Structure formats: structure tokens, C-alpha cells
PDB file of C-alpha atoms and ligand atoms in Angstrom:
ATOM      1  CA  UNK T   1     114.322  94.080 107.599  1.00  0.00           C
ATOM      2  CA  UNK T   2     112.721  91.891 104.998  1.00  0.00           C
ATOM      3  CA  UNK T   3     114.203  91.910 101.462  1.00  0.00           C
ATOM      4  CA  UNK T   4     112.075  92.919  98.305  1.00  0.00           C
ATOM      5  CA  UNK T   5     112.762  90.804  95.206  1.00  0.00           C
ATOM      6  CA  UNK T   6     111.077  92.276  91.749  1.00  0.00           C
ATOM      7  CA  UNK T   7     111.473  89.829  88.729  1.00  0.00           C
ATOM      8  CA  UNK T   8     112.194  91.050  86.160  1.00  0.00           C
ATOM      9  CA  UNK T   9     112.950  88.191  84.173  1.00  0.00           C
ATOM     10  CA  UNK T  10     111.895  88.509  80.216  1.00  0.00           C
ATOM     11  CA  UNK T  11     109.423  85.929  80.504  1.00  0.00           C
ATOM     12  CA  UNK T  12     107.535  86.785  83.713  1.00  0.00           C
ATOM     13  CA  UNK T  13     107.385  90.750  81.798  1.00  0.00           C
ATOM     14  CA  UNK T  14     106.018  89.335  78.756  1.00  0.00           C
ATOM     15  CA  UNK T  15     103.311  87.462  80.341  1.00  0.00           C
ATOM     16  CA  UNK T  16     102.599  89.962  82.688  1.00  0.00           C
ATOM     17  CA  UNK T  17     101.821  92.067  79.951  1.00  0.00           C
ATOM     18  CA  UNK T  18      98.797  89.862  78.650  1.00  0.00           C
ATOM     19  CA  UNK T  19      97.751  89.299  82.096  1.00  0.00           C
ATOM     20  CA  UNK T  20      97.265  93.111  82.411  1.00  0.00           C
ATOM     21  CA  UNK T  21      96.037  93.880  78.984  1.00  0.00           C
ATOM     22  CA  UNK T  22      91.646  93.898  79.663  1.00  0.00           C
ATOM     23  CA  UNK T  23      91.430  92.254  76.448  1.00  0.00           C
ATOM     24  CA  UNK T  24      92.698  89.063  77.536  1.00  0.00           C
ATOM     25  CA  UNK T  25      90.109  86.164  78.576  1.00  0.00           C
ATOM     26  CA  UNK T  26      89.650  84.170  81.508  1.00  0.00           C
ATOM     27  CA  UNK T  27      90.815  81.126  80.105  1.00  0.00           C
ATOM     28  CA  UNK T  28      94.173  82.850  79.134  1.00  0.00           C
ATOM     29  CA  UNK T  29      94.302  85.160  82.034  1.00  0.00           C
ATOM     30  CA  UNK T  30      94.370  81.727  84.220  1.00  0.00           C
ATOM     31  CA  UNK T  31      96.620  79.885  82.445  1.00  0.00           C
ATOM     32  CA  UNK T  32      99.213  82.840  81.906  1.00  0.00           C
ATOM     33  CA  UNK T  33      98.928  84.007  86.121  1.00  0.00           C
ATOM     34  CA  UNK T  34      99.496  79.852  86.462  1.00  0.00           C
ATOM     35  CA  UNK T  35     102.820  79.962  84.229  1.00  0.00           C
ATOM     36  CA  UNK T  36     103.642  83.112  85.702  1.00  0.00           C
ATOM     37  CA  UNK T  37     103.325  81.802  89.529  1.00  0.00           C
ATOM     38  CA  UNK T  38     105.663  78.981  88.283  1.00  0.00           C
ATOM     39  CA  UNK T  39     108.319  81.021  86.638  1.00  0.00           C
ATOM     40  CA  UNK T  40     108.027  83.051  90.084  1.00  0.00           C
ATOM     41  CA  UNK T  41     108.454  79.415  91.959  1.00  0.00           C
ATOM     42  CA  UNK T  42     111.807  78.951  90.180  1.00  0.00           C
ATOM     43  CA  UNK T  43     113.032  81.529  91.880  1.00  0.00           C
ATOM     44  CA  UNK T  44     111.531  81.484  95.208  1.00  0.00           C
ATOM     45  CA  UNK T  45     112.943  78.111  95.935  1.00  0.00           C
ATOM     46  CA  UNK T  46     116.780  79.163  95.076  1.00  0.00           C
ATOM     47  CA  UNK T  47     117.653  79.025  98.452  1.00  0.00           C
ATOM     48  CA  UNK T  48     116.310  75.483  99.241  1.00  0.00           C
ATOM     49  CA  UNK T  49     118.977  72.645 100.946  1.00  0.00           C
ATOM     50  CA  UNK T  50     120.118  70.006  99.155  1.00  0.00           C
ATOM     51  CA  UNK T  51     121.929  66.651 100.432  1.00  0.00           C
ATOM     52  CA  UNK T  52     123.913  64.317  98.397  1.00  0.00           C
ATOM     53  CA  UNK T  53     122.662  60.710  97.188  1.00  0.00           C
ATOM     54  CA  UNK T  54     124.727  57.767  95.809  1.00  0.00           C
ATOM     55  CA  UNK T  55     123.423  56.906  92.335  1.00  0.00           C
ATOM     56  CA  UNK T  56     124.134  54.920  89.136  1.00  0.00           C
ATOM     57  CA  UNK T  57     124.407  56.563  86.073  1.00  0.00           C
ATOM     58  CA  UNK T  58     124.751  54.245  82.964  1.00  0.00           C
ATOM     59  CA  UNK T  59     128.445  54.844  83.248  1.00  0.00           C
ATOM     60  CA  UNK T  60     129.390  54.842  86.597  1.00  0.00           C
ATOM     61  CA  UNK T  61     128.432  55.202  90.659  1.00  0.00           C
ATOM     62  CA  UNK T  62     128.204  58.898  91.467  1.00  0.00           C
ATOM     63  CA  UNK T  63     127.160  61.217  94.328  1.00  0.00           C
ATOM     64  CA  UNK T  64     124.712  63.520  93.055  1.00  0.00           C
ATOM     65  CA  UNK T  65     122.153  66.371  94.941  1.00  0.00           C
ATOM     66  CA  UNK T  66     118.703  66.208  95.779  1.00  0.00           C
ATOM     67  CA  UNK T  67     116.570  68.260  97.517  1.00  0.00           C
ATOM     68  CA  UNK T  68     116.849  67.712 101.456  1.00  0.00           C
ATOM     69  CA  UNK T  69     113.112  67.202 101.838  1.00  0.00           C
ATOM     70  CA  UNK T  70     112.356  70.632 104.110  1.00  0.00           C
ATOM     71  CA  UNK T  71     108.946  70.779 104.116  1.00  0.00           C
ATOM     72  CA  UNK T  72     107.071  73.655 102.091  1.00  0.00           C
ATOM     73  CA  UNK T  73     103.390  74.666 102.714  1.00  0.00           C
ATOM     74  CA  UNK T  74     101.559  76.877 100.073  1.00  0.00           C
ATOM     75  CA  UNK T  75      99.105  79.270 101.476  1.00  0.00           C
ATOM     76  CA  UNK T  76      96.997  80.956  99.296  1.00  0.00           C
ATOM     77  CA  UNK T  77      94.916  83.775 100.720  1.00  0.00           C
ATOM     78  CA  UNK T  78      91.052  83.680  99.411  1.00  0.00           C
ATOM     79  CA  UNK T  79      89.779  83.740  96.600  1.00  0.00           C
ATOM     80  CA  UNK T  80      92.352  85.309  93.918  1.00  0.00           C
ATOM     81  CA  UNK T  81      95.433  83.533  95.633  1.00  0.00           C
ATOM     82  CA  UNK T  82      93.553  80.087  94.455  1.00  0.00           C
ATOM     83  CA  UNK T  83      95.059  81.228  90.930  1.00  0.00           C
ATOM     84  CA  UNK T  84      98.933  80.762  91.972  1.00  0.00           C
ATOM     85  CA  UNK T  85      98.603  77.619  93.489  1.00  0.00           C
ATOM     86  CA  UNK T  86      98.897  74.970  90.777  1.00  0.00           C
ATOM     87  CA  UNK T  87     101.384  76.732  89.277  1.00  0.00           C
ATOM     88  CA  UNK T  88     104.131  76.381  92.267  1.00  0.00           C
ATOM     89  CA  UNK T  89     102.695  72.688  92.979  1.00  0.00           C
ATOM     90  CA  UNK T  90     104.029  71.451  89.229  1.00  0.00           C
ATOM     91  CA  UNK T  91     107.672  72.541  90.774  1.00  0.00           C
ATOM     92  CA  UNK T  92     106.969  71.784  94.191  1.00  0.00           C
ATOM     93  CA  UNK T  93     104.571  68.779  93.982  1.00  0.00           C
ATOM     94  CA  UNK T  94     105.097  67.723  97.293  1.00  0.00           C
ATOM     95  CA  UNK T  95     104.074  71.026  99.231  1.00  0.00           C
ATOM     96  CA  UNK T  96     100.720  71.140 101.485  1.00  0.00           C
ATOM     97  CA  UNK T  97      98.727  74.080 100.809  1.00  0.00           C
ATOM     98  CA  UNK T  98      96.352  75.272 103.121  1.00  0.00           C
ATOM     99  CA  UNK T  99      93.859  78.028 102.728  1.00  0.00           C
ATOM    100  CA  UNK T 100      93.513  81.349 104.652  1.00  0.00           C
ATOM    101  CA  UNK T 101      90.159  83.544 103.858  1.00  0.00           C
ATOM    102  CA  UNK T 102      89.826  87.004 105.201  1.00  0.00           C
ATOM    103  CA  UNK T 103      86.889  89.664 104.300  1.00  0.00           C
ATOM    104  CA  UNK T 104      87.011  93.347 105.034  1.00  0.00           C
ATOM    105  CA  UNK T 105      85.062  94.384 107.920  1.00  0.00           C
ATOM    106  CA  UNK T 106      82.586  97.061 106.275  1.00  0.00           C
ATOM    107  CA  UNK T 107      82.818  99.209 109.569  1.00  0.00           C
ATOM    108  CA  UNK T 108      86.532  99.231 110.444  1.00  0.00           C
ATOM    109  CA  UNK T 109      87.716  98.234 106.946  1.00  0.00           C
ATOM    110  CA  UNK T 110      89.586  95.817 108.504  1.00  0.00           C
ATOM    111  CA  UNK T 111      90.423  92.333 107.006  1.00  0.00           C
ATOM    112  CA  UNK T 112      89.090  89.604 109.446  1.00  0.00           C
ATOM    113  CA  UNK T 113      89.795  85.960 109.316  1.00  0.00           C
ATOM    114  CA  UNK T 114      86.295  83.726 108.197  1.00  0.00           C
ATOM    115  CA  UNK T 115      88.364  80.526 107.251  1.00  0.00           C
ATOM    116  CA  UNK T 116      91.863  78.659 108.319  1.00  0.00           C
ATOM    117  CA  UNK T 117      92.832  75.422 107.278  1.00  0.00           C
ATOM    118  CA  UNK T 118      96.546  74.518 107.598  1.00  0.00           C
ATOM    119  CA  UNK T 119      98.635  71.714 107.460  1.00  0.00           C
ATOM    120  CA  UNK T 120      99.038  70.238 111.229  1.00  0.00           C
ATOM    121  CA  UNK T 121     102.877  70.794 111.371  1.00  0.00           C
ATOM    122  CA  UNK T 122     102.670  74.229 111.057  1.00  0.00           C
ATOM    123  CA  UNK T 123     105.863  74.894 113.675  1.00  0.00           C
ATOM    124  CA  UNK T 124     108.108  72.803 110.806  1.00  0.00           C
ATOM    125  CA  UNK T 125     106.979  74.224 107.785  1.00  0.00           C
ATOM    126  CA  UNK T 126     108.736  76.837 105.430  1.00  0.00           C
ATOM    127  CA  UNK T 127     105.390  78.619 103.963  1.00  0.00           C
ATOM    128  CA  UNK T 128     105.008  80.655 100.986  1.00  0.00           C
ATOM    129  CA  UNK T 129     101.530  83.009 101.325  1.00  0.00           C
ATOM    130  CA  UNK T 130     100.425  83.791  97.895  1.00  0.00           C
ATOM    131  CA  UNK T 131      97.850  86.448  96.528  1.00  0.00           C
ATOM    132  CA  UNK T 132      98.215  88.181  93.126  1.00  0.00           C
ATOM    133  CA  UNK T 133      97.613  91.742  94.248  1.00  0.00           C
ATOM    134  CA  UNK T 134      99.670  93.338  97.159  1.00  0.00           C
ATOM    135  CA  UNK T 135      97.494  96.460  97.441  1.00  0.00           C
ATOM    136  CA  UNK T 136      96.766  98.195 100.170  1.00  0.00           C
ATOM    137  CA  UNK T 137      98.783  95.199 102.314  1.00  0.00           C
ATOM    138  CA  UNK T 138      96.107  94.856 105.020  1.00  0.00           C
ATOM    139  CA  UNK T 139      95.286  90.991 103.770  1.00  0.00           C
ATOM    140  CA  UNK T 140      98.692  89.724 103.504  1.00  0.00           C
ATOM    141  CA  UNK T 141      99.691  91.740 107.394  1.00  0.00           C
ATOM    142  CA  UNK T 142      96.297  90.003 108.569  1.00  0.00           C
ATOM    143  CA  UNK T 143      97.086  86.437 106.502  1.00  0.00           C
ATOM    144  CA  UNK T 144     101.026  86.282 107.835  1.00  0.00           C
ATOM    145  CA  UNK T 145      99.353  87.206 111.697  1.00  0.00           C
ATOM    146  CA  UNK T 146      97.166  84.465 111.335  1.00  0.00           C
ATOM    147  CA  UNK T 147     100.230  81.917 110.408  1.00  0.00           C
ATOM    148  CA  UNK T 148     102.233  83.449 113.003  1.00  0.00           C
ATOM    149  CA  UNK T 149      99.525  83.016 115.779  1.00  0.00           C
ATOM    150  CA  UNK T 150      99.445  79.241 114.895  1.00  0.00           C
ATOM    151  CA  UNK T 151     103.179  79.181 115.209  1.00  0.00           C
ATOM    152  CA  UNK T 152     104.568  79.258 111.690  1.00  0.00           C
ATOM    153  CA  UNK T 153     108.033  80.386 111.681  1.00  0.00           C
ATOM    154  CA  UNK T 154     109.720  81.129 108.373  1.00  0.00           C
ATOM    155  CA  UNK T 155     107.501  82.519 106.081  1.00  0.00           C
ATOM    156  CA  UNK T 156     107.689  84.679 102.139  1.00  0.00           C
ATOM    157  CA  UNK T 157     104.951  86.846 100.668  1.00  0.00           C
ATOM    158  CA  UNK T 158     104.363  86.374  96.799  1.00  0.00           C
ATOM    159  CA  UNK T 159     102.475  88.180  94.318  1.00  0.00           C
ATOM    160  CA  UNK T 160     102.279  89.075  90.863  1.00  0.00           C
ATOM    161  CA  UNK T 161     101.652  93.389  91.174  1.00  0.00           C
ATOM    162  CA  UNK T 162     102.599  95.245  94.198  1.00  0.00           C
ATOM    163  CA  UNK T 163     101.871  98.904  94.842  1.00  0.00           C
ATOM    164  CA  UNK T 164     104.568 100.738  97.171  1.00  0.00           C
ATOM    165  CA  UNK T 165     101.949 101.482  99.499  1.00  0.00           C
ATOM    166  CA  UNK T 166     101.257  97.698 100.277  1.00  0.00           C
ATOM    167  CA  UNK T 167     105.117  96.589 100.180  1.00  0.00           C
ATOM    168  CA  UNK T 168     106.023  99.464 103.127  1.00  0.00           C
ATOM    169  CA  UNK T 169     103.043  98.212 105.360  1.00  0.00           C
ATOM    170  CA  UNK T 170     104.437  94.440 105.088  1.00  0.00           C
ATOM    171  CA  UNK T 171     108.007  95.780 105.823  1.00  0.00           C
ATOM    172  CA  UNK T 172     106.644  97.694 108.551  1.00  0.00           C
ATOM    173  CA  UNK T 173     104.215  94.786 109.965  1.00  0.00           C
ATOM    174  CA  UNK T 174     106.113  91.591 109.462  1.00  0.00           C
ATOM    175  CA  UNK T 175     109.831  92.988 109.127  1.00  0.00           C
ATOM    176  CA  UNK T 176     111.358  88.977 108.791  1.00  0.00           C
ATOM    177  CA  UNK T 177     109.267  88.397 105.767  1.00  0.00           C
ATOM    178  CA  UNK T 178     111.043  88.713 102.237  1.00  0.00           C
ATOM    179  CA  UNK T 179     108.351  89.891  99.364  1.00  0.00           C
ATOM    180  CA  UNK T 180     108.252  88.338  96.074  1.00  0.00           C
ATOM    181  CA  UNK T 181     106.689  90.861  93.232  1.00  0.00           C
ATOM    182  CA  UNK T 182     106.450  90.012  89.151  1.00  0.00           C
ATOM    183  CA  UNK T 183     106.075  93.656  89.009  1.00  0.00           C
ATOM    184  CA  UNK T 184     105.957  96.850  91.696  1.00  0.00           C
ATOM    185  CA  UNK T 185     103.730  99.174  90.025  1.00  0.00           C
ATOM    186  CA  UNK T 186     103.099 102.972  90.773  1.00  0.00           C
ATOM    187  CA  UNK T 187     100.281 103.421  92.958  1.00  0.00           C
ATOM    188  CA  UNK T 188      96.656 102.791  94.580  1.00  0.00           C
ATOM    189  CA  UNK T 189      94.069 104.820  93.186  1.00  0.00           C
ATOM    190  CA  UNK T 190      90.970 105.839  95.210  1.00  0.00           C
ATOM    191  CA  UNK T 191      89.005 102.648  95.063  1.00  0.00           C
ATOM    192  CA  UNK T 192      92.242 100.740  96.301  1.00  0.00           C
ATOM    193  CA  UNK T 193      92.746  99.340  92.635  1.00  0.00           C
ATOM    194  CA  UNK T 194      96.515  99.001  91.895  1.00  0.00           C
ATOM    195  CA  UNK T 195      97.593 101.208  89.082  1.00  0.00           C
ATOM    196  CA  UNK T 196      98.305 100.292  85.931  1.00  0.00           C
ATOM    197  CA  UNK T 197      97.142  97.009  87.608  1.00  0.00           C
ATOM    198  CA  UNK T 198      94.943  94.371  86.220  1.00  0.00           C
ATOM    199  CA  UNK T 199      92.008  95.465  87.383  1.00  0.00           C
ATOM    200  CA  UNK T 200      89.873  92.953  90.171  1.00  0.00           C
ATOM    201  CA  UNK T 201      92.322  89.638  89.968  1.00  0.00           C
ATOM    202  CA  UNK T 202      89.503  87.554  91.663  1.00  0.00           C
ATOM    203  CA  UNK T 203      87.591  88.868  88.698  1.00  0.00           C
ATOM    204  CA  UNK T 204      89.281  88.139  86.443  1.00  0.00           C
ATOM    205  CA  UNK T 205      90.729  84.465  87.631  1.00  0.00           C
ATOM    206  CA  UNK T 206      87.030  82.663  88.001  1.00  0.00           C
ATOM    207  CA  UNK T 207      84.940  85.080  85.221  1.00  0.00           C
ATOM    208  CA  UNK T 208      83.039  86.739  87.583  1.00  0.00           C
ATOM    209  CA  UNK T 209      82.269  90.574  88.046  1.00  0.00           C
TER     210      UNK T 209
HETATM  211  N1  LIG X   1      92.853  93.563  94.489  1.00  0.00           N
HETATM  212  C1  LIG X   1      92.727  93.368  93.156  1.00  0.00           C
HETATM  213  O1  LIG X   1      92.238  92.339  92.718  1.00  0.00           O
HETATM  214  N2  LIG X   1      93.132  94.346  92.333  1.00  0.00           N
HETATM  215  C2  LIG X   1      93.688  95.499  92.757  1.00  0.00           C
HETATM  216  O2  LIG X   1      94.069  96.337  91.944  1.00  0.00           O
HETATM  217  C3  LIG X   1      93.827  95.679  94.160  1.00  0.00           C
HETATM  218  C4  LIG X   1      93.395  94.689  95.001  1.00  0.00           C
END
């Protein structure tokens, strides 16, 4: 069964304070989901492999570690996951991102795939879907299928707020995926807005209403 990680580092609470709080602007809302998604990066990549190098230091020869080059793709599901991306790329410069965008059938209420653009060595890649809100979990089940179905093999889930609700149907769908939260918050309300939430993170990322 996948593993849930919550962080609840100092930092990533304090900021995820502002980033709730309505009163807070676009401008800041960006820039603190952007420090946020790095802070969350830190962690995410603990488990990376590292190889030893020969170097020079100004005092002597030394073996030191670097990373072992495994290759990392950043998938951020459309539009709101756009808002996590820079933030892992200043730790992980060298990942690929590629883009996944899904809208909600208005008959089934399904999520159904309108765009997919990955990076061509999909079978080699470790990938790291991002969106800020795990709600009810039917865009991140749909996002992870679509990876899948193009034969990625190792992927994590990463958000800022999760309700319960979405977590279990993740668990439940894609049981070899570990979930990254900032925060696991207590509910969805009727309209499918997380509670306490932030209210509409697309919204809120680009200004729009
Ligand atoms: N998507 C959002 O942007 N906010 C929510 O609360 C739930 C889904």
C-alpha cells in the first residue's frame, strides 16, 4: 500500500497559513505555493541515489557524492499544478516536466484527458505528478492512469491540501503510489471545495475567478 507523508515542517505550516488566509494576493499567493513546492521538493527527493566522484578540494584529493543522475520528470496536472512547478525545478533543475490536462465530463462527472505531453522516455523516468488540491482524487487517479498507460513506472503524488476523502481513493486506485501533503485537512464540503482549504487554487494562482 502506498505511504502518506504530511509535512509538517515549521516552515511549510507557516506559509501554508498565508497561502490559506483569503486576504493574501496573487502575487504572494504564487510566490509563497512556489517556496512551499520547494520546501516540499527537499523532501521528496530524500530517497534519491548518489555515486561517488574523485575531486580536489583546496587541500587535498577526495571522494565525495553526487547525485547518480536518475532521471526525474515533473508532471503537473492542468492548470493549478502549473503553480508547483518552478518551485521543484530550482532543486531539481535538470527534471523534464510534461503537462497532463483533464476536464470533468459535465454528464458523468468524470475527469477526461484533453492534453498529454510527456517526455519521450517515459519507461525510465521517476515522475513526480503535482496539483495543489487533492480533493475529491478523481484528477490525480485519472492523471497517474494516464502515465501508467504510457508506461511510466515509479511514480509520487504531491500536493499542498489533501482532504481524507481524496487520499483513500488514491490508496485505493493506485496502491504503489506514495502521497506527498503540506497539510491533510478535514473534509470536502458540498461543492467539492476542501475545507478549511484555500478556496479555488487555479483561482487564486493566475488572478482569475
Ligand atoms: N480544487 C481547488 O482548487 N480547491 C478545492 O478546495 C478543491 C479542488
Amino acid at each position: 500500500m502506498g505511504k502518506v507523508y504530511v509535512f509538517d515542517h515549521p516552515l511549510i505550516q507557516h506559509k501554508l497559513t498565508y497561502i490559506r488566509d483569503k486576504s493574501t494576493g496573487t502575487k504572494e499567493f504564487r510566490e509563497l505555493v512556489d517556496e512551499v513546492a520547494s520546501l516540499m521538493a527537499f523532501e521528496i527527493t530524500r530517497d534519491l541515489p548518489l555515486k561517488e566522484v574523485e575531486i580536489e578540494t583546496p587541500v587535498i584529493k577526495a571522494t565525495s557524492k553526487v547525485l547518480s543522475g536518475k532521471k526525474i520528470g515533473i508532471i503537473p496536472i492542468l492548470r493549478a499544478g502549473l503553480g508547483m512547478v518552478d518551485g521543484i525545478l530550482k532543486l531539481i533543475p535538470a527534471a523534464k516536466v510534461g503537462h497532463i490536462g483533464l476536464y470533468r465530463d459535465p454528464q458523468t462527472l468524470q475527469p477526461v484527458e484533453y492534453y498529454v505531453k510527456l517526455p519521450s522516455d517515459v519507461e525510465e523516468r521517476d515522475f513526480i505528478v503535482v496539483d495543489p488540491m487533492l480533493a475529491t482524487g478523481g484528477s490525480a487517479v485519472e492523471a497517474i492512469n494516464s502515465l501508467k498507460k504510457r508506461g511510466a513506472k515509479n511514480i509520487k503524488f504531491m500536493c499542498l491540501i489533501a482532504a481524507p476523502e481524496g487520499v483513500e481513493v488514491v490508496k485505493k486506485e493506485h496502491p504503489d503510489v506514495d502521497i506527498y501533503i503540506a497539510a491533510l485537512d478535514e473534509q470536502l464540503n458540498d461543492h467539492g471545495y476542501i475545507v478549511p482549504g484555500l478556496g479555488d487554487a487555479g483561482d487564486r494562482l493566475f488572478g482569475t475567478k
